[in-house]
Short mmCIF file of C-alpha atoms in Angstrom, two decimals:
data_model
loop_
_atom_site.label_atom_id
_atom_site.label_comp_id
_atom_site.label_asym_id
_atom_site.label_seq_id
_atom_site.Cartn_x
_atom_site.Cartn_y
_atom_site.Cartn_z
CA MET A 1 92.34 26.83 -1.11
CA GLU A 2 91.02 28.78 1.82
CA GLY A 3 88.30 30.31 -0.37
CA GLY A 4 87.19 26.90 -1.52
CA GLN A 5 87.09 25.60 2.03
CA ARG A 6 85.18 28.66 3.21
CA GLY A 7 82.72 28.20 0.34
CA SER A 8 82.26 24.57 1.21
CA GLU A 9 81.52 25.43 4.83
CA LEU A 10 79.05 28.10 3.69
CA PHE A 11 77.39 25.58 1.43
CA GLN A 12 77.03 23.09 4.27
CA ALA A 13 75.61 25.73 6.62
CA ARG A 14 73.05 26.89 4.06
CA ASP A 15 72.21 23.33 3.21
CA GLN A 16 71.48 22.66 6.87
CA ASP A 17 69.29 25.78 7.06
CA THR A 18 67.44 24.67 3.93
CA ARG A 19 66.87 21.21 5.36
CA ALA A 20 65.64 22.68 8.63
CA ARG A 21 63.21 25.00 6.82
CA ASN A 22 62.06 22.12 4.64
CA SER A 23 61.43 19.95 7.68
CA GLN A 24 59.61 22.80 9.38
CA THR A 25 57.46 23.36 6.32
CA LYS A 26 56.53 19.68 6.18
CA TYR A 27 55.49 19.74 9.84
CA ILE A 28 53.37 22.83 9.24
CA GLN A 29 51.84 21.18 6.20
CA SER A 30 51.00 18.10 8.27
CA THR A 31 49.44 20.29 10.97
CA VAL A 32 47.28 22.15 8.49
CA ALA A 33 46.20 18.92 6.77
CA ASN A 34 45.32 17.39 10.14
CA VAL A 35 43.19 20.39 11.07
CA GLU A 36 41.51 20.41 7.67
CA LYS A 37 40.58 16.74 7.90
CA HIS A 38 39.43 16.55 11.51
CA PHE A 39 37.73 19.93 11.63
CA GLY A 40 35.81 18.91 8.53
CA ASP A 41 34.69 15.70 10.23
CA LEU A 42 33.73 17.56 13.41
CA CYS A 43 31.79 20.14 11.43
CA ASN A 44 29.88 17.47 9.50
CA LEU A 45 29.03 15.50 12.64
CA PHE A 46 27.99 18.53 14.69
CA ALA A 47 25.86 19.67 11.75
CA ALA A 48 24.29 16.20 11.56
CA CYS A 49 23.51 16.28 15.30
CA THR A 50 21.96 19.71 14.86
CA ARG A 51 19.80 18.48 11.98
CA LYS A 52 18.73 15.46 14.04
CA THR A 53 17.77 17.79 16.87
CA ALA A 54 15.76 19.91 14.45
CA ARG A 55 13.97 16.81 13.14
CA LEU A 56 13.27 15.72 16.72
CA ARG A 57 11.76 19.16 17.32
CA ASP A 58 9.50 18.78 14.27
CA LYS A 59 8.38 15.26 15.25
CA SER A 60 7.73 16.47 18.79
CA ASP A 61 5.49 19.23 17.42
CA LEU A 62 3.45 16.55 15.66
CA LEU A 63 3.25 14.60 18.92
CA VAL A 64 1.95 17.70 20.71
CA LYS A 65 -0.77 18.10 18.08
CA ALA A 66 -1.80 14.43 18.33
CA VAL A 67 -1.98 14.53 22.15
CA ARG A 68 -4.13 17.65 22.07
CA GLU A 69 -6.54 16.10 19.58
CA TYR A 70 -6.82 12.95 21.68
CA ALA A 71 -7.28 14.91 24.93
CA ASP A 72 -10.44 16.55 23.56
CA ALA A 73 -12.13 13.13 23.39
CA GLU A 74 -11.30 12.05 26.96
CA THR A 75 -12.81 12.48 30.43
CA PRO A 76 -12.18 15.82 32.22
CA HIS A 77 -9.28 14.91 34.53
CA LEU A 78 -7.46 12.90 31.89
CA LYS A 79 -8.09 15.67 29.38
CA TYR A 80 -6.55 18.21 31.76
CA GLY A 81 -3.49 15.99 32.35
CA LEU A 82 -2.92 15.34 28.66
CA SER A 83 -3.44 18.99 27.76
CA SER A 84 -0.91 19.98 30.41
CA PHE A 85 1.56 17.49 29.01
CA ALA A 86 1.04 18.86 25.48
CA ASP A 87 1.52 22.47 26.63
CA HIS A 88 4.69 21.71 28.60
CA PHE A 89 6.08 19.50 25.85
CA ALA A 90 5.45 22.30 23.33
CA LEU A 91 7.43 24.63 25.62
CA ILE A 92 10.32 22.17 25.56
CA GLN A 93 10.24 22.26 21.75
CA ASP A 94 10.60 26.04 21.92
CA TYR A 95 13.73 25.51 24.00
CA ARG A 96 14.89 22.89 21.52
CA HIS A 97 14.39 25.34 18.65
CA ALA A 98 16.59 27.86 20.47
CA GLU A 99 19.12 25.06 21.02
CA VAL A 100 19.23 24.33 17.29
CA GLU A 101 19.77 27.98 16.39
CA ARG A 102 22.54 28.40 18.98
CA LEU A 103 24.28 25.20 17.85
CA GLU A 104 24.29 26.40 14.26
CA ALA A 105 25.64 29.85 15.24
CA LYS A 106 28.18 28.91 17.92
CA VAL A 107 29.33 25.41 16.96
CA VAL A 108 28.73 24.55 13.32
CA LYS A 109 29.53 27.95 11.82
CA PRO A 110 32.90 28.44 13.64
CA LEU A 111 33.99 24.95 12.61
CA LYS A 112 32.87 25.55 9.07
CA LYS A 113 35.03 28.67 8.69
CA TYR A 114 38.15 26.55 9.16
CA GLY A 115 37.64 25.27 5.65
CA SER A 116 38.57 28.67 4.25
CA ILE A 117 41.26 29.21 6.91
CA THR A 118 43.08 26.01 6.00
CA LYS A 119 42.94 26.99 2.33
CA LEU A 120 44.75 30.22 3.13
CA LYS A 121 47.34 28.34 5.15
CA ARG A 122 47.88 25.96 2.27
CA GLU A 123 48.57 28.96 0.05
CA ASP A 124 51.12 30.27 2.56
CA LEU A 125 52.67 26.81 2.63
CA ARG A 126 52.88 26.77 -1.15
CA ILE A 127 54.72 30.11 -1.20
CA ALA A 128 57.16 28.95 1.47
CA THR A 129 57.73 25.64 -0.28
CA ASP A 130 58.46 27.39 -3.59
CA ALA A 131 60.97 29.68 -1.87
CA ILE A 132 62.71 26.74 -0.25
CA LYS A 133 62.80 24.90 -3.56
CA ARG A 134 64.41 27.95 -5.28
CA GLU A 135 66.97 28.17 -2.50
CA THR A 136 67.81 24.47 -2.77
CA LYS A 137 68.10 24.68 -6.54
CA GLN A 138 70.37 27.73 -6.39
CA LEU A 139 72.51 26.09 -3.73
CA VAL A 140 73.06 23.04 -5.92
CA GLN A 141 73.91 25.29 -8.90
CA VAL A 142 76.52 27.22 -6.91
CA GLU A 143 78.14 24.01 -5.75
CA LYS A 144 78.35 22.76 -9.34
CA LEU A 145 79.95 25.99 -10.51
CA ARG A 146 82.54 25.78 -7.78
CA LEU A 147 83.40 22.25 -8.80
CA ARG A 148 83.52 22.98 -12.54
CA ASN A 149 85.13 26.43 -12.60
CA PRO A 150 86.79 27.08 -9.22
CA SER A 151 89.08 29.69 -10.82
CA ASP A 152 86.21 31.72 -12.42
CA ARG A 153 85.39 33.84 -9.44
CA GLN A 154 83.05 36.16 -11.31
CA ILE A 155 80.57 33.44 -12.23
CA VAL A 156 80.83 31.84 -8.81
CA THR A 157 80.33 35.22 -7.12
CA GLN A 158 77.22 35.95 -9.19
CA ALA A 159 75.83 32.54 -8.34
CA GLU A 160 76.60 33.10 -4.67
CA ASN A 161 74.88 36.48 -4.74
CA GLU A 162 71.80 34.90 -6.29
CA LEU A 163 71.95 32.18 -3.66
CA HIS A 164 72.14 34.81 -0.95
CA ARG A 165 69.09 36.58 -2.38
CA VAL A 166 66.95 33.44 -2.63
CA SER A 167 68.14 32.35 0.81
CA MET A 168 67.07 35.63 2.32
CA ASP A 169 63.72 35.34 0.55
CA ALA A 170 63.27 31.79 1.81
CA THR A 171 64.23 32.84 5.32
CA ARG A 172 61.74 35.73 5.25
CA VAL A 173 58.92 33.54 3.91
CA SER A 174 59.72 30.80 6.41
CA ARG A 175 59.68 33.30 9.28
CA GLN A 176 56.33 34.67 8.10
CA LEU A 177 54.98 31.15 7.75
CA GLU A 178 56.20 30.32 11.23
CA GLU A 179 54.47 33.38 12.67
CA THR A 180 51.33 32.62 10.68
CA ILE A 181 51.19 29.00 11.73
CA ASP A 182 51.84 30.03 15.34
CA ASP A 183 48.82 32.34 15.24
CA PHE A 184 46.88 29.62 13.47
CA GLN A 185 47.67 27.10 16.21
CA GLN A 186 46.82 29.56 18.96
CA ASP A 187 43.53 30.54 17.31
CA LYS A 188 42.72 26.89 16.75
CA ILE A 189 43.13 26.06 20.45
CA LYS A 190 41.09 29.08 21.53
CA ASP A 191 38.38 28.34 19.00
CA LEU A 192 38.15 24.69 20.00
CA LYS A 193 37.99 25.66 23.65
CA LYS A 194 35.19 28.14 22.93
CA ILE A 195 33.32 25.86 20.52
CA PHE A 196 33.21 22.92 22.89
CA GLY A 197 32.51 25.20 25.85
CA ASP A 198 29.56 26.76 23.98
CA PHE A 199 28.29 23.34 22.99
CA ILE A 200 28.35 22.15 26.60
CA THR A 201 26.70 25.37 27.81
CA ILE A 202 23.97 25.15 25.17
CA GLU A 203 23.20 21.53 26.01
CA MET A 204 23.29 22.17 29.77
CA SER A 205 20.95 25.13 29.40
CA PHE A 206 18.49 23.18 27.28
CA HIS A 207 18.49 20.11 29.51
CA ALA A 208 18.21 22.20 32.70
CA LYS A 209 15.14 24.01 31.36
CA ALA A 210 13.71 20.78 29.97
CA LEU A 211 14.24 19.03 33.31
CA GLU A 212 12.39 21.80 35.10
CA VAL A 213 9.47 21.60 32.67
CA TYR A 214 9.41 17.81 32.78
CA SER A 215 9.31 17.92 36.59
CA ASN A 216 6.29 20.22 36.53
CA VAL A 217 4.38 18.26 33.92
CA TYR A 218 5.14 15.01 35.76
CA GLN A 219 3.16 16.31 38.72
CA HIS A 220 0.26 17.26 36.44
CA VAL A 221 0.18 13.80 34.92
CA GLN A 222 0.42 12.08 38.31
CA ASN A 223 -2.45 14.22 39.64
CA ILE A 224 -4.91 12.76 37.15
CA ASP A 225 -7.85 11.53 39.28
CA GLU A 226 -8.52 8.03 38.02
CA GLU A 227 -11.47 7.36 40.34
CA SER A 228 -13.30 10.54 39.36
CA ASP A 229 -12.78 9.83 35.68
CA MET A 230 -14.00 6.26 36.11
CA GLU A 231 -17.07 7.49 37.98
CA ILE A 232 -17.82 9.96 35.21
CA PHE A 233 -17.29 7.25 32.63
CA ARG A 234 -19.61 4.80 34.41
CA ASN A 235 -22.30 7.40 34.94
CA THR A 236 -22.15 8.34 31.29
CA LEU A 237 -22.24 4.69 30.32
CA HIS A 238 -25.32 4.01 32.51
CA LEU A 239 -26.98 7.17 31.27
CA GLN A 240 -26.52 6.03 27.70
CA ASP A 241 -27.91 2.62 28.62
CA HIS A 242 -30.92 4.20 30.41
CA GLN A 243 -31.60 6.46 27.45
CA ALA A 244 -31.44 3.48 25.14
CA ARG A 245 -33.96 1.61 27.32
CA LEU A 246 -36.24 4.64 27.43
CA SER A 247 -36.11 4.78 23.67
CA ILE A 248 -37.07 1.11 23.44
CA VAL A 249 -39.93 1.52 25.94
CA SER A 250 -41.20 4.59 24.14
CA ALA A 251 -41.10 2.72 20.84
CA ASN A 252 -42.98 -0.25 22.36
CA SER A 253 -45.58 2.02 23.98
CA ALA A 254 -46.18 3.75 20.70
CA SER A 255 -46.64 0.37 19.00
CA VAL A 256 -49.15 -0.77 21.67
CA ILE A 257 -51.10 2.46 21.44
CA ASN A 258 -51.27 2.21 17.67
CA GLY A 259 -52.37 -1.44 17.88
CA THR A 260 -55.13 -0.66 20.43
CA SER A 261 -56.49 2.15 18.33
CA SER A 262 -56.62 -0.12 15.29
CA ALA A 263 -58.40 -2.80 17.31
CA LEU A 264 -60.98 -0.34 18.61
CA VAL A 265 -61.71 0.90 15.12
CA THR A 266 -62.04 -2.65 13.80
CA SER A 267 -64.33 -3.81 16.67
CA GLY A 268 -66.57 -0.74 16.30
CA THR A 269 -67.26 -1.48 12.63
CA SER A 270 -67.82 -5.25 13.06
CA LYS A 271 -70.01 -5.30 16.25
CA PRO A 272 -73.47 -5.46 14.43
CA GLN A 273 -72.16 -8.29 12.29
CA GLN A 274 -71.03 -10.16 15.39
CA VAL A 275 -74.49 -9.68 17.03
CA CYS A 276 -76.29 -10.94 13.93
CA LYS A 277 -73.93 -13.83 13.67
CA LYS A 278 -74.51 -14.73 17.31
CA LYS A 279 -78.29 -14.54 16.85
CA GLN A 280 -78.11 -16.74 13.77
CA GLU A 281 -76.03 -19.26 15.68
CA ASP A 282 -78.68 -19.33 18.47
CA ASP A 283 -81.44 -19.89 15.87
CA ASP A 284 -79.48 -22.69 14.31
CA GLU A 285 -79.15 -24.33 17.70
CA ASP A 286 -82.92 -24.10 18.29
CA ASP A 287 -83.62 -25.61 14.85
CA GLY A 288 -81.29 -28.43 15.63
CA ASP A 289 -83.17 -29.22 18.83
CA ASP A 290 -86.52 -29.29 16.95
CA ASP A 291 -85.07 -31.62 14.34
CA ASP A 292 -83.94 -33.98 17.07
CA GLU A 293 -87.45 -34.06 18.55
CA ASP A 294 -88.97 -34.77 15.10
CA ASP A 295 -86.53 -37.60 14.62
CA GLU A 296 -87.63 -39.11 17.90
CA ASP A 297 -91.31 -38.89 16.86
CA ASP A 298 -90.48 -40.55 13.54
CA ASP A 299 -88.85 -43.37 15.40
CA ASP A 300 -91.99 -43.90 17.49
CA ASP A 301 -94.15 -43.91 14.32
CA GLY A 302 -91.86 -46.47 12.79
CA ASP A 303 -92.28 -48.72 15.77
CA ASP A 304 -96.07 -48.43 15.43
CA ASP A 305 -95.89 -49.29 11.73
CA ASP A 306 -93.86 -52.35 12.56
CA ASP A 307 -96.49 -53.48 15.03
CA ASN A 308 -99.26 -52.94 12.50
CA GLY A 309 -97.33 -54.90 9.89
CA ASP A 310 -97.03 -57.82 12.24
CA ASP A 311 -100.81 -57.79 12.91
CA GLU A 312 -101.54 -57.80 9.19
CA GLU A 313 -99.29 -60.79 8.63
CA GLU A 314 -101.08 -62.70 11.39
CA ASP A 315 -104.47 -61.90 9.83
CA GLU A 316 -103.29 -63.14 6.44
CA GLU A 317 -102.09 -66.39 7.93
CA GLU A 318 -105.37 -66.95 9.68
CA GLU A 319 -107.26 -66.37 6.46
CA GLU A 320 -105.07 -68.85 4.60
CA GLU A 321 -105.73 -71.50 7.25
CA GLU A 322 -109.43 -70.92 7.00
CA VAL A 323 -109.33 -71.39 3.22
CA LYS A 324 -107.37 -74.54 3.56
CA THR A 325 -109.93 -75.83 6.07
CA LYS A 326 -112.83 -75.23 3.75
#
């Protein structure tokens, strides 16, 4: 009776130890799963930020190239200001490139290694869980043997010895798992502290250098002399206009000179013809005057003929009267 009571107490004690180890294992499993999930998310997001920064660096390099190309076509002071901006902005992209490399080495890579670390911890958890399951199974078997054959001490003793062995194995594995998960938790805290500290340091370093460069280039841009550039622009504009007018005047002068030469050539060849023509016109005028005088003489002759005709008619009438009288 005392042996059965002592065995029952032993069973209860071992059952409590098994439950405690099982609960501990579940907590460790939850911790590892939590780290695996959230560290994976952090790694993906930090990697995405790093890639975005790298793309920003590449786009900024294109902006530097475009500003330099545009600066070559501008007035001197504006060209100097834009070129200074491009040079300083290119320097910032060098800092950004260093930022990308440091983020990949000191932030993304340490977070990424936790993928393999959590896999190892899961394997340790699996070993501990199997040991606890064997212990629980053997404990149930011993209790059944005690209930079925309480008088068969040999079988019960063998079962208890096996239970003791698996319990010791489960205890050893659980202790190792506890030590392992303790180191895991400590390393996790240290790593997170270092990872986030490095991230902050990297970003502070980049932004401090970028702020210094931006401050310098701001002064260069603000020192662009607008009035001098406008004066240069207006002078160039007027010079272009003056050159255009000179070109027009030169073209007109050439046209006038060509026209005068053609006129001189034409007048030299046609001068005798013009003299002859003028002389002929003078002769025609003189002939016209003579014809007018002849016409006047003819009119006087006509008047004389009319007077003679009248005298003849009077003579004929007188003769007719004389005949009638006879």
